[in-house]
CSV table of C-alpha atoms and ligand atoms in Angstrom, one decimal:
chain,number,residue,atom,x,y,z
K,1,MET,CA,14.0,-17.2,23.4
K,2,LYS,CA,13.5,-14.0,21.5
K,3,PHE,CA,16.4,-11.6,21.4
K,4,GLY,CA,15.6,-8.0,20.3
K,5,GLY,CA,17.6,-5.6,18.2
K,6,THR,CA,19.3,-4.1,21.2
K,7,SER,CA,20.5,-7.6,22.3
K,8,VAL,CA,22.1,-8.4,18.9
K,9,GLY,CA,23.5,-4.9,18.1
K,10,ASP,CA,27.2,-5.7,18.1
K,11,GLU,CA,29.7,-8.5,18.9
K,12,LYS,CA,29.6,-7.9,22.7
K,13,CYS,CA,25.9,-8.2,22.8
K,14,ILE,CA,26.0,-11.4,20.7
K,15,ALA,CA,28.6,-12.9,23.0
K,16,ASN,CA,26.0,-12.4,25.8
K,17,VAL,CA,23.3,-14.1,23.7
K,18,VAL,CA,25.6,-17.1,23.1
K,19,ASN,CA,26.3,-17.4,26.8
K,20,ILE,CA,22.7,-17.3,27.7
K,21,VAL,CA,21.7,-19.9,25.1
K,22,LYS,CA,24.6,-22.2,25.8
K,23,GLU,CA,24.1,-22.1,29.6
K,24,SER,CA,20.4,-22.9,29.3
K,25,ARG,CA,21.0,-25.7,26.8
K,26,ASP,CA,23.8,-27.1,29.0
K,27,ALA,CA,21.2,-27.2,31.8
K,28,GLY,CA,19.1,-29.5,29.7
K,29,ASN,CA,16.7,-27.2,28.0
K,30,GLU,CA,15.7,-27.5,24.3
K,31,ILE,CA,15.7,-24.0,22.8
K,32,ALA,CA,14.4,-22.3,19.7
K,33,VAL,CA,15.8,-18.8,19.1
K,34,VAL,CA,14.1,-15.9,17.3
K,35,VAL,CA,16.1,-12.8,16.5
K,36,SER,CA,15.5,-9.2,15.4
K,37,ALA,CA,17.7,-7.2,13.1
K,38,MET,CA,20.7,-5.4,14.7
K,39,THR,CA,19.6,-2.1,16.2
K,40,ARG,CA,18.7,0.6,13.7
K,41,VAL,CA,19.1,-1.7,10.6
K,42,THR,CA,15.3,-1.9,10.0
K,43,ASP,CA,15.1,1.9,10.3
K,44,GLN,CA,17.9,2.2,7.7
K,45,LEU,CA,16.2,-0.2,5.3
K,46,ILE,CA,12.9,1.7,5.6
K,47,ALA,CA,14.6,5.1,5.0
K,48,THR,CA,16.6,3.8,2.0
K,49,ALA,CA,13.5,2.1,0.4
K,50,GLU,CA,11.6,5.4,0.7
K,51,GLU,CA,14.6,7.5,-0.5
K,52,VAL,CA,15.3,5.5,-3.7
K,53,ILE,CA,11.8,6.0,-5.1
K,54,ASN,CA,12.2,9.8,-4.8
K,55,CYS,CA,15.8,10.5,-5.8
K,56,LYS,CA,16.2,11.7,-9.4
K,57,GLN,CA,19.8,10.5,-10.0
K,58,LYS,CA,21.0,7.0,-9.5
K,59,PRO,CA,20.9,6.5,-5.7
K,60,ALA,CA,24.1,6.0,-3.6
K,61,LEU,CA,23.2,2.3,-3.1
K,62,ASP,CA,26.9,1.2,-3.1
K,63,ALA,CA,27.6,3.3,0.0
K,64,PHE,CA,24.5,2.0,1.8
K,65,ILE,CA,25.3,-1.7,1.0
K,66,THR,CA,29.0,-1.2,1.9
K,67,SER,CA,28.1,0.2,5.3
K,68,ILE,CA,25.6,-2.6,6.1
K,69,ARG,CA,28.2,-5.2,4.9
K,70,SER,CA,31.0,-3.8,7.0
K,71,ARG,CA,28.8,-3.7,10.1
K,72,HIS,CA,27.7,-7.3,9.7
K,73,MET,CA,31.1,-8.6,8.6
K,74,LYS,CA,32.9,-7.0,11.5
K,75,VAL,CA,30.5,-8.7,13.9
K,76,LEU,CA,30.8,-12.0,12.1
K,77,GLU,CA,34.6,-12.0,12.2
K,78,ALA,CA,34.5,-11.3,15.9
K,79,VAL,CA,31.9,-13.9,17.0
K,80,ALA,CA,32.4,-16.7,14.5
K,81,PRO,CA,35.9,-16.6,13.0
K,82,ASP,CA,35.7,-20.2,11.8
K,83,TYR,CA,32.5,-19.4,9.8
K,84,VAL,CA,33.6,-16.2,8.0
K,85,ASP,CA,33.8,-17.8,4.6
K,86,GLU,CA,30.6,-19.8,4.8
K,87,ILE,CA,28.4,-17.1,6.3
K,88,GLY,CA,30.2,-14.3,4.6
K,89,GLU,CA,29.2,-15.9,1.2
K,90,TYR,CA,25.6,-16.2,2.3
K,91,LEU,CA,25.5,-12.5,3.5
K,92,GLU,CA,27.0,-11.4,0.2
K,93,SER,CA,24.2,-13.2,-1.7
K,94,ARG,CA,21.6,-11.5,0.5
K,95,LEU,CA,23.2,-8.1,0.0
K,96,ASN,CA,23.3,-8.6,-3.8
K,97,LYS,CA,19.6,-9.4,-3.7
K,98,LEU,CA,18.9,-6.3,-1.6
K,99,SER,CA,20.9,-4.1,-3.9
K,100,ASN,CA,19.1,-5.4,-7.0
K,101,ILE,CA,15.7,-4.9,-5.5
K,102,LEU,CA,16.5,-1.4,-4.3
K,103,LEU,CA,17.7,-0.5,-7.8
K,104,ALA,CA,14.6,-2.0,-9.4
K,105,VAL,CA,12.4,0.1,-7.0
K,106,HIS,CA,14.4,3.2,-8.1
K,107,ASN,CA,14.1,2.4,-11.8
K,108,LEU,CA,10.4,1.8,-11.6
K,109,ARG,CA,9.8,4.6,-9.1
K,110,GLU,CA,7.4,2.3,-7.4
K,111,LEU,CA,7.5,0.8,-4.0
K,112,THR,CA,4.6,-1.6,-3.6
K,113,PRO,CA,3.6,-2.9,-0.1
K,114,ARG,CA,4.9,-6.3,-1.2
K,115,SER,CA,8.4,-5.1,-2.3
K,116,ARG,CA,8.6,-2.8,0.8
K,117,ASP,CA,7.9,-5.7,3.1
K,118,TYR,CA,10.5,-7.9,1.3
K,119,ILE,CA,13.1,-5.1,1.6
K,120,ILE,CA,12.5,-4.4,5.3
K,121,SER,CA,12.8,-8.1,6.2
K,122,PHE,CA,16.5,-8.0,5.2
K,123,GLY,CA,17.8,-6.9,8.7
K,124,GLU,CA,16.7,-10.2,10.2
K,125,ARG,CA,18.0,-12.1,7.1
K,126,LEU,CA,21.5,-10.7,7.9
K,127,SER,CA,21.5,-11.0,11.7
K,128,ALA,CA,20.2,-14.6,12.1
K,129,PRO,CA,23.0,-16.4,10.2
K,130,ILE,CA,25.6,-14.5,12.3
K,131,ILE,CA,24.0,-15.5,15.6
K,132,SER,CA,23.6,-19.1,14.5
K,133,ALA,CA,27.3,-19.2,13.5
K,134,ALA,CA,28.3,-17.6,16.8
K,135,LEU,CA,26.4,-20.5,18.6
K,136,ARG,CA,28.2,-23.1,16.4
K,137,GLN,CA,31.5,-21.4,17.2
K,138,ALA,CA,30.8,-21.9,20.9
K,139,GLY,CA,30.1,-25.6,20.3
K,140,VAL,CA,26.3,-25.3,20.2
K,141,PRO,CA,24.9,-27.1,17.1
K,142,SER,CA,22.7,-24.6,15.3
K,143,CYS,CA,21.0,-23.7,12.0
K,144,TYR,CA,19.2,-20.6,10.7
K,145,MET,CA,15.9,-20.2,8.9
K,146,SER,CA,13.6,-17.5,7.7
K,147,GLY,CA,10.2,-17.0,9.3
K,148,CYS,CA,8.6,-18.5,6.2
K,149,ASP,CA,10.8,-21.7,6.4
K,150,ALA,CA,10.0,-21.9,10.1
K,151,GLY,CA,6.3,-22.3,9.1
K,152,ILE,CA,4.8,-18.9,9.9
K,153,LEU,CA,1.9,-18.6,7.5
K,154,THR,CA,0.2,-15.2,7.5
K,155,ASN,CA,-3.0,-13.6,6.4
K,156,GLY,CA,-1.1,-11.7,3.7
K,157,VAL,CA,-1.5,-8.2,5.2
K,158,HIS,CA,1.7,-6.3,4.5
K,159,ASN,CA,3.4,-4.4,7.2
K,160,GLY,CA,1.2,-5.8,10.0
K,161,ALA,CA,0.4,-9.5,9.1
K,162,THR,CA,-1.3,-11.9,11.5
K,163,ALA,CA,-0.2,-15.5,11.8
K,164,LEU,CA,-2.8,-18.1,10.8
K,165,PRO,CA,-3.5,-20.9,13.3
K,166,GLU,CA,-2.2,-23.5,10.8
K,167,SER,CA,1.2,-22.0,11.5
K,168,TYR,CA,1.5,-23.9,14.8
K,169,ALA,CA,1.5,-27.4,13.4
K,170,ARG,CA,3.9,-26.3,10.6
K,171,ILE,CA,6.3,-24.8,13.2
K,172,GLN,CA,6.2,-27.9,15.3
K,173,ALA,CA,7.2,-30.0,12.2
K,174,ARG,CA,9.9,-27.6,11.0
K,175,VAL,CA,11.3,-26.1,14.2
K,176,GLY,CA,10.1,-28.4,17.0
K,177,ALA,CA,11.5,-31.4,15.2
K,178,LEU,CA,15.0,-30.0,15.3
K,179,LEU,CA,15.2,-29.1,19.0
K,180,THR,CA,16.7,-32.3,20.4
K,181,GLU,CA,19.7,-32.0,18.0
K,182,GLN,CA,20.3,-28.3,17.6
K,183,VAL,CA,19.2,-24.7,18.3
K,184,PRO,CA,17.4,-23.3,15.3
K,185,VAL,CA,17.7,-19.5,14.9
K,186,VAL,CA,14.6,-18.1,13.3
K,187,MET,CA,14.6,-14.7,11.5
K,188,GLY,CA,11.9,-12.6,13.4
K,189,TYR,CA,9.5,-10.0,12.0
K,190,MET,CA,8.4,-12.0,9.0
K,191,GLY,CA,6.2,-14.7,7.7
K,192,CYS,CA,4.8,-15.7,4.3
K,193,ALA,CA,1.3,-15.5,2.9
K,194,ALA,CA,-0.3,-18.4,1.1
K,195,ASP,CA,1.1,-17.2,-2.2
K,196,GLY,CA,4.6,-17.1,-0.9
K,197,ALA,CA,4.8,-13.3,-0.5
K,198,VAL,CA,6.9,-12.1,2.5
K,199,THR,CA,4.8,-10.3,5.0
K,200,THR,CA,6.3,-8.4,7.9
K,201,LEU,CA,4.4,-8.4,11.2
K,202,GLY,CA,4.5,-4.7,12.0
K,203,ARG,CA,7.3,-2.7,13.7
K,204,SER,CA,8.7,-4.4,16.7
K,205,GLY,CA,7.0,-7.6,15.4
K,206,SER,CA,9.8,-10.0,16.4
K,207,ASP,CA,8.2,-10.3,19.8
K,208,TYR,CA,5.2,-11.6,18.0
K,209,SER,CA,7.4,-14.0,16.0
K,210,GLY,CA,8.9,-15.2,19.2
K,211,ALA,CA,5.5,-15.9,20.7
K,212,ILE,CA,4.2,-17.6,17.5
K,213,VAL,CA,7.3,-19.9,17.5
K,214,GLY,CA,6.9,-20.5,21.2
K,215,ALA,CA,3.3,-21.5,20.8
K,216,GLY,CA,4.1,-23.6,17.8
K,217,ILE,CA,6.6,-25.7,19.6
K,218,ASP,CA,4.5,-25.8,22.8
K,219,ALA,CA,7.2,-24.2,24.8
K,220,ASP,CA,7.2,-24.3,28.6
K,221,GLU,CA,8.1,-20.6,28.6
K,222,ILE,CA,8.6,-17.8,26.0
K,223,LEU,CA,11.5,-15.6,27.0
K,224,ILE,CA,11.8,-12.1,25.6
K,225,TRP,CA,15.4,-11.0,26.1
K,226,THR,CA,15.8,-7.2,26.0
K,227,ASP,CA,17.9,-4.4,27.5
K,228,VAL,CA,16.0,-3.8,30.7
K,229,ASP,CA,15.6,-6.0,33.8
K,230,GLY,CA,11.9,-6.7,33.0
K,231,VAL,CA,8.6,-5.0,32.6
K,232,MET,CA,8.8,-1.8,34.7
K,233,THR,CA,6.2,0.4,36.4
K,234,THR,CA,6.8,2.8,33.6
K,235,ASP,CA,9.3,3.5,30.9
K,236,PRO,CA,12.6,3.9,32.7
K,237,ARG,CA,13.8,6.3,30.1
K,238,LEU,CA,11.1,8.7,31.2
K,239,ILE,CA,11.1,8.1,35.0
K,240,PRO,CA,14.4,6.7,36.3
K,241,GLU,CA,12.7,5.6,39.6
K,242,ALA,CA,10.7,3.0,37.6
K,243,ARG,CA,10.9,-0.4,39.2
K,244,VAL,CA,10.7,-4.0,37.8
K,245,ILE,CA,7.3,-5.7,38.3
K,246,ASN,CA,7.7,-9.3,39.4
K,247,SER,CA,4.6,-10.7,37.8
K,248,ILE,CA,1.7,-9.3,35.8
K,249,SER,CA,-1.4,-10.7,34.1
K,250,PHE,CA,-1.7,-11.1,30.3
K,251,LEU,CA,-4.6,-8.6,30.4
K,252,GLU,CA,-2.7,-6.0,32.3
K,253,MET,CA,0.4,-6.4,30.1
K,254,MET,CA,-1.8,-6.2,27.0
K,255,GLU,CA,-3.2,-2.8,28.1
K,256,MET,CA,0.3,-1.6,29.0
K,257,SER,CA,1.8,-2.6,25.6
K,258,TYR,CA,-1.2,-1.4,23.6
K,259,PHE,CA,-0.8,2.0,25.3
K,260,GLY,CA,3.0,2.3,24.6
K,261,ALA,CA,5.1,0.1,26.8
K,262,LYS,CA,7.5,-0.9,24.1
K,263,VAL,CA,9.1,-3.7,26.1
K,264,ILE,CA,6.6,-6.3,24.7
K,265,HIS,CA,4.6,-6.0,21.5
K,266,PRO,CA,0.9,-6.3,22.4
K,267,ARG,CA,0.3,-8.9,19.7
K,268,ALA,CA,3.0,-11.1,21.2
K,269,LEU,CA,0.7,-11.9,24.1
K,270,VAL,CA,-2.0,-13.4,21.9
K,271,PRO,CA,-0.3,-16.8,21.0
K,272,ALA,CA,0.9,-17.0,24.6
K,273,MET,CA,-2.6,-16.5,26.0
K,274,GLN,CA,-4.1,-18.9,23.6
K,275,LYS,CA,-1.8,-21.7,24.7
K,276,ASN,CA,-1.4,-20.4,28.3
K,277,ILE,CA,2.4,-20.2,28.1
K,278,PRO,CA,4.1,-17.8,30.5
K,279,VAL,CA,6.1,-15.0,28.9
K,280,ARG,CA,9.2,-14.0,30.8
K,281,VAL,CA,11.0,-10.7,30.1
K,282,LYS,CA,14.7,-10.7,31.0
K,283,ASN,CA,17.7,-8.6,30.5
K,284,THR,CA,20.4,-9.9,28.1
K,285,PHE,CA,22.9,-7.7,29.9
K,286,ASN,CA,21.9,-8.8,33.4
K,287,PRO,CA,20.7,-12.4,33.0
K,288,SER,CA,20.8,-13.3,36.7
K,289,HIS,CA,17.9,-10.9,37.4
K,290,PRO,CA,14.7,-13.0,37.5
K,291,GLY,CA,12.9,-10.5,35.3
K,292,THR,CA,9.1,-10.3,35.0
K,293,VAL,CA,6.7,-13.2,34.3
K,294,VAL,CA,3.5,-12.5,32.4
K,295,ILE,CA,0.9,-15.2,33.3
K,296,ARG,CA,-2.8,-15.7,33.4
K,297,GLU,CA,-3.1,-15.4,37.2
K,298,PRO,CA,-0.3,-13.4,38.7
K,299,HIS,CA,0.7,-13.7,42.4
K,300,ALA,CA,-1.6,-11.7,44.7
K,301,ASP,CA,-0.6,-8.1,44.8
K,302,LYS,CA,-2.1,-5.5,47.0
K,303,ARG,CA,-1.3,-2.7,44.6
K,304,ILE,CA,-4.3,-0.9,43.0
K,305,VAL,CA,-2.2,0.7,40.3
K,306,LYS,CA,0.5,-1.4,38.8
K,307,ALA,CA,2.0,0.5,35.9
K,308,ILE,CA,1.6,3.6,33.7
K,309,SER,CA,2.3,3.9,30.0
K,310,LEU,CA,2.7,7.0,27.8
K,311,ILE,CA,2.1,7.5,24.1
K,312,GLN,CA,3.5,10.8,23.0
K,313,ASN,CA,2.9,12.5,19.6
K,314,SER,CA,-0.7,11.6,19.4
K,315,CYS,CA,-3.6,13.6,17.9
K,316,LEU,CA,-6.9,14.4,19.5
K,317,ILE,CA,-9.8,14.8,17.0
K,318,LYS,CA,-13.0,16.3,18.2
K,319,VAL,CA,-16.1,15.8,16.0
K,320,SER,CA,-19.2,18.0,16.8
K,321,GLY,CA,-22.4,19.2,15.3
K,322,ALA,CA,-26.1,19.4,16.3
K,323,VAL,CA,-26.9,17.1,13.4
K,324,MET,CA,-25.6,14.3,15.6
K,325,ALA,CA,-28.0,14.7,18.5
K,326,GLY,CA,-30.2,11.6,18.8
K,327,LYS,CA,-29.5,10.6,15.2
K,328,PRO,CA,-28.7,6.9,15.0
K,329,GLY,CA,-25.9,5.7,12.7
K,330,VAL,CA,-23.6,8.8,13.1
K,331,ALA,CA,-20.9,7.0,15.1
K,332,GLY,CA,-21.2,4.1,12.7
K,333,GLU,CA,-20.6,6.4,9.7
K,334,ILE,CA,-17.7,8.1,11.4
K,335,PHE,CA,-15.8,5.0,12.5
K,336,THR,CA,-16.6,3.0,9.3
K,337,THR,CA,-15.2,5.8,7.1
K,338,LEU,CA,-12.1,6.0,9.3
K,339,ALA,CA,-11.6,2.3,9.2
K,340,GLU,CA,-12.0,2.2,5.5
K,341,ALA,CA,-9.2,4.9,5.3
K,342,GLY,CA,-7.0,2.5,7.4
K,343,VAL,CA,-7.1,4.8,10.5
K,344,ASN,CA,-6.6,3.1,13.8
K,345,VAL,CA,-8.6,4.8,16.6
K,346,MET,CA,-6.8,4.3,19.9
K,347,LEU,CA,-9.4,5.9,22.3
K,348,ILE,CA,-12.9,7.2,22.0
K,349,SER,CA,-15.1,9.2,24.3
K,350,GLN,CA,-18.6,10.6,23.6
K,351,GLY,CA,-20.1,13.6,25.3
K,352,SER,CA,-23.4,12.9,27.2
K,353,SER,CA,-25.3,15.4,25.1
K,354,GLU,CA,-24.2,13.3,22.0
K,355,MET,CA,-23.0,16.6,20.5
K,356,THR,CA,-19.3,15.6,20.5
K,357,ILE,CA,-17.2,12.6,19.9
K,358,SER,CA,-13.5,12.8,20.8
K,359,MET,CA,-10.9,10.3,19.6
K,360,ILE,CA,-7.2,9.7,19.6
K,361,ILE,CA,-5.1,8.6,16.7
K,362,THR,CA,-1.4,8.6,15.9
K,363,GLU,CA,0.1,11.7,14.2
K,364,GLU,CA,1.1,9.7,11.1
K,365,GLN,CA,-2.6,8.9,10.4
K,366,LEU,CA,-3.9,12.5,10.8
K,367,ASP,CA,-4.1,13.4,7.1
K,368,ALA,CA,-6.0,10.2,6.3
K,369,ALA,CA,-8.3,10.8,9.3
K,370,LEU,CA,-9.0,14.4,8.2
K,371,SER,CA,-9.9,13.4,4.7
K,372,ALA,CA,-12.2,10.6,6.0
K,373,LEU,CA,-14.0,13.1,8.3
K,374,ALA,CA,-14.4,15.6,5.5
K,375,GLU,CA,-16.3,12.9,3.6
K,376,VAL,CA,-18.5,12.3,6.6
K,377,LYS,CA,-19.2,16.0,6.9
K,378,GLN,CA,-20.0,16.2,3.2
K,379,LYS,CA,-22.7,13.6,3.7
K,380,GLY,CA,-24.2,15.8,6.4
K,381,PHE,CA,-23.6,13.5,9.4
K,382,ILE,CA,-21.5,16.0,11.3
K,383,ARG,CA,-21.1,19.8,11.3
K,384,GLU,CA,-17.6,20.4,12.5
K,385,PHE,CA,-14.3,18.7,13.4
K,386,ASP,CA,-11.0,20.0,14.6
K,387,PHE,CA,-7.8,18.5,15.9
K,388,ASP,CA,-4.9,19.1,18.3
K,389,ARG,CA,-1.7,17.4,17.2
K,390,ASN,CA,0.1,18.0,20.5
K,391,VAL,CA,-1.3,15.6,22.9
K,392,ALA,CA,-0.1,12.5,24.9
K,393,VAL,CA,-2.1,9.5,26.1
K,394,VAL,CA,-1.4,8.3,29.7
K,395,SER,CA,-2.7,4.9,30.6
K,396,VAL,CA,-2.9,3.6,34.1
K,397,VAL,CA,-3.0,-0.2,34.5
K,398,GLY,CA,-3.8,-2.5,37.4
K,399,ALA,CA,-6.2,-5.3,38.0
K,400,GLY,CA,-6.7,-3.9,41.6
K,401,MET,CA,-8.4,-0.8,40.1
K,402,ALA,CA,-11.5,-2.9,39.4
K,403,GLY,CA,-13.9,-2.4,42.3
K,404,THR,CA,-11.6,-0.2,44.4
K,405,TYR,CA,-13.5,2.9,45.4
K,406,GLY,CA,-11.9,6.3,44.8
K,407,THR,CA,-9.2,5.2,42.3
K,408,LEU,CA,-10.2,7.8,39.7
K,409,GLY,CA,-10.6,10.4,42.4
K,410,ARG,CA,-7.1,9.7,43.6
K,411,ILE,CA,-5.6,9.7,40.1
K,412,PHE,CA,-7.2,13.0,39.0
K,413,HIS,CA,-6.6,14.7,42.4
K,414,GLY,CA,-2.9,13.9,41.9
K,415,LEU,CA,-3.0,15.5,38.4
K,416,GLY,CA,-4.9,18.5,39.8
K,417,VAL,CA,-2.2,19.1,42.5
K,418,ALA,CA,0.4,18.9,39.7
K,419,GLY,CA,-1.5,21.5,37.8
K,420,ILE,CA,-2.2,19.2,34.8
K,421,ASN,CA,-5.3,19.7,32.7
K,422,VAL,CA,-7.0,16.5,31.5
K,423,MET,CA,-8.5,16.9,28.0
K,424,MET,CA,-10.2,13.5,27.6
K,425,ILE,CA,-10.9,10.4,29.7
K,426,SER,CA,-11.6,6.8,28.6
K,427,GLN,CA,-12.0,3.7,30.7
K,428,GLY,CA,-11.6,0.9,28.2
K,429,SER,CA,-11.5,-2.1,30.5
K,430,GLU,CA,-11.6,-3.0,34.2
K,431,VAL,CA,-7.9,-3.0,34.4
K,432,ASN,CA,-7.2,0.3,32.6
K,433,VAL,CA,-8.1,4.0,32.6
K,434,SER,CA,-6.6,6.3,30.0
K,435,PHE,CA,-6.6,10.0,29.7
K,436,VAL,CA,-5.2,12.7,27.4
K,437,VAL,CA,-3.1,15.7,28.3
K,438,LYS,CA,-1.1,18.2,26.4
K,439,GLN,CA,2.1,16.7,25.0
K,440,ALA,CA,4.2,19.0,27.3
K,441,ASP,CA,2.4,17.6,30.4
K,442,GLY,CA,2.8,13.9,29.5
K,443,ILE,CA,5.9,12.9,31.5
K,444,ARG,CA,4.8,15.1,34.4
K,445,ALA,CA,1.5,13.3,34.5
K,446,VAL,CA,3.2,9.9,34.6
K,447,ARG,CA,5.4,11.1,37.4
K,448,ALA,CA,2.5,12.5,39.4
K,449,ILE,CA,0.7,9.1,39.4
K,450,HIS,CA,3.9,7.1,39.9
K,451,GLU,CA,4.5,9.2,43.0
K,452,GLU,CA,0.9,9.2,44.2
K,453,TYR,CA,0.9,5.3,44.2
K,454,HIS,CA,4.5,5.0,45.4
K,455,LEU,CA,5.3,2.7,42.5
K,456,GLU,CA,9.0,3.1,43.1
K,457,GLU,CA,8.6,1.0,46.3
K,458,GLU,CA,9.3,-2.7,46.2
K,459,GLU,CA,6.2,-5.0,46.1
K,460,GLU,CA,5.4,-6.9,49.3
K,461,ALA,CA,6.4,-10.6,49.1
L,501,LIG,N1,7.0,-0.3,31.2
L,501,LIG,C1,8.2,-0.6,30.6
L,501,LIG,N2,9.0,-1.5,31.1
L,501,LIG,C2,10.2,-1.8,30.6
L,501,LIG,N3,10.7,-1.2,29.5
L,501,LIG,C3,9.9,-0.2,28.9
L,501,LIG,C4,8.6,0.1,29.4
L,501,LIG,N4,8.1,1.1,28.6
L,501,LIG,C5,8.9,1.3,27.6
L,501,LIG,N5,10.1,0.5,27.8
L,501,LIG,C6,11.2,0.6,26.9
L,501,LIG,O1,11.3,-0.6,26.1
L,501,LIG,C7,12.6,-0.8,25.7
L,501,LIG,C8,12.8,-2.2,25.2
L,501,LIG,O2,12.1,-2.4,24.0
L,501,LIG,P1,12.9,-2.4,22.6
L,501,LIG,O3,13.7,-1.1,22.5
L,501,LIG,O4,11.9,-2.6,21.5
L,501,LIG,O5,13.9,-3.6,22.8
L,501,LIG,P2,14.3,-4.8,21.9
L,501,LIG,O6,15.3,-4.3,21.0
L,501,LIG,O7,14.8,-5.8,22.9
L,501,LIG,O8,13.1,-5.3,21.2
L,501,LIG,C9,13.4,-0.5,27.0
L,501,LIG,O9,14.7,-0.1,26.8
L,501,LIG,C10,12.6,0.6,27.7
L,501,LIG,O10,13.1,1.8,27.5
L,502,LIG,N1,13.6,-5.3,13.3
L,502,LIG,C1,12.2,-5.1,13.4
L,502,LIG,C2,11.5,-6.1,14.3
L,502,LIG,C3,11.7,-6.0,15.8
L,502,LIG,O1,11.0,-6.5,16.5
L,502,LIG,O2,12.8,-5.3,16.3
L,502,LIG,P1,13.1,-5.1,17.9
L,502,LIG,O3,13.0,-6.4,18.5
L,502,LIG,O4,14.4,-4.5,17.9
L,502,LIG,O5,12.0,-4.1,18.4
L,502,LIG,C4,11.9,-3.6,13.8
L,502,LIG,O6,12.8,-2.9,14.0
L,502,LIG,O7,10.7,-3.3,13.9
């Protein structure tokens, strides 16, 4: 069971978590728990780490540490009054360490990827002991451990590490071996490289931790507990009529997550797919709802379009120039240079005349992408490039789209009726078609397709 930041954000949330775990264990299940940091704590750690390298005077670290301490101690006192001394002492030692590292970063004016990763893993280092103590307070035997101690061995890439396959046997030995006796609470979002360096798994990476641990212990099911009833036809914060999907395939879910459905991290599906373990998304605040099951072969569904994702704040880059026509190796040059600059290209589309290549990247990577393309231009491979930083990517997902005539016609007709101009189209797989619109049209585009396909209506049994 993985509980996200919104599920462990305060004492009331943690009381729900304890009830869910206790009830399931009392029903005879063996459970490993993976937790995120309390909501917003990772953001605060990132902001502070970046602040301390720039500030000229001694940073106000005491105020930061005091506010983090009081938030966590308040929750600890409420959920585990019998363990305040024991866990309080542990939290204090972690806060001391955090404070020392932040001060060192400030003194050196240097934040290496390694120290940044260590700092931003502290949210989970503080939340897991509290949740484990809350379980003990409720009579559930429990211990807590870091992602490293749980056996997650990574490839060493900071801020986006991948777990190595050897992790599974290690997790079985270190976490699986405990399950008959107790509920281990593993700190999500982190693992260790072979040299012992802490490596985080990328933002929202605790879903991935949950799936790695689930695969390691050969779980019957990986449960992602969050703050919505399941995977919905689109982000309910954008379209309130969005409806919970009963079941969805790994591939469909992968496309949805990759294109912005925050409810599951796309990488979390990889360990589950490898071991064919169903992933169930459920609501910590409404546990009786069955949620959504993500499986290899979902139940038959007559729907052509199942869900729509939206990524806002994206950038469209258009590369053009007659030099490109018919010349082999131009695309290779462009994408190799971008990759070397660490730029992740989300979508690509090439004009039939071979005169233009359009691509989508995130706004944060725009500067890096522009420098890389300037290099390609300098070498004479392209003549021009320009960009639009105000675009949104809409992604339509559904296994039923494969081989159904007229799907694209229906989608784009709906957009035409709504008066929305499409700037780029890309069909990346049989279960997904993505297109790009102006940022201001993004939500309207999602709504137009949601309505066109009546996604608010219940699925047929
Ligand atoms: N298609 C979708 N279905 C469900 N939730 C979605 C979808 N797209 C985006 N979301 C958002 O994802 C949120 C859950 O993810 P997140 O905030 O990362 O939770 P957690 O803290 O549990 O990891 C939901 O509150 C919802 O607003
Ligand atoms: N705490 C980390 C990891 C994580 O997965 O969090 P959440 O489950 O709240 O998305 C982050 O904020 O990125």
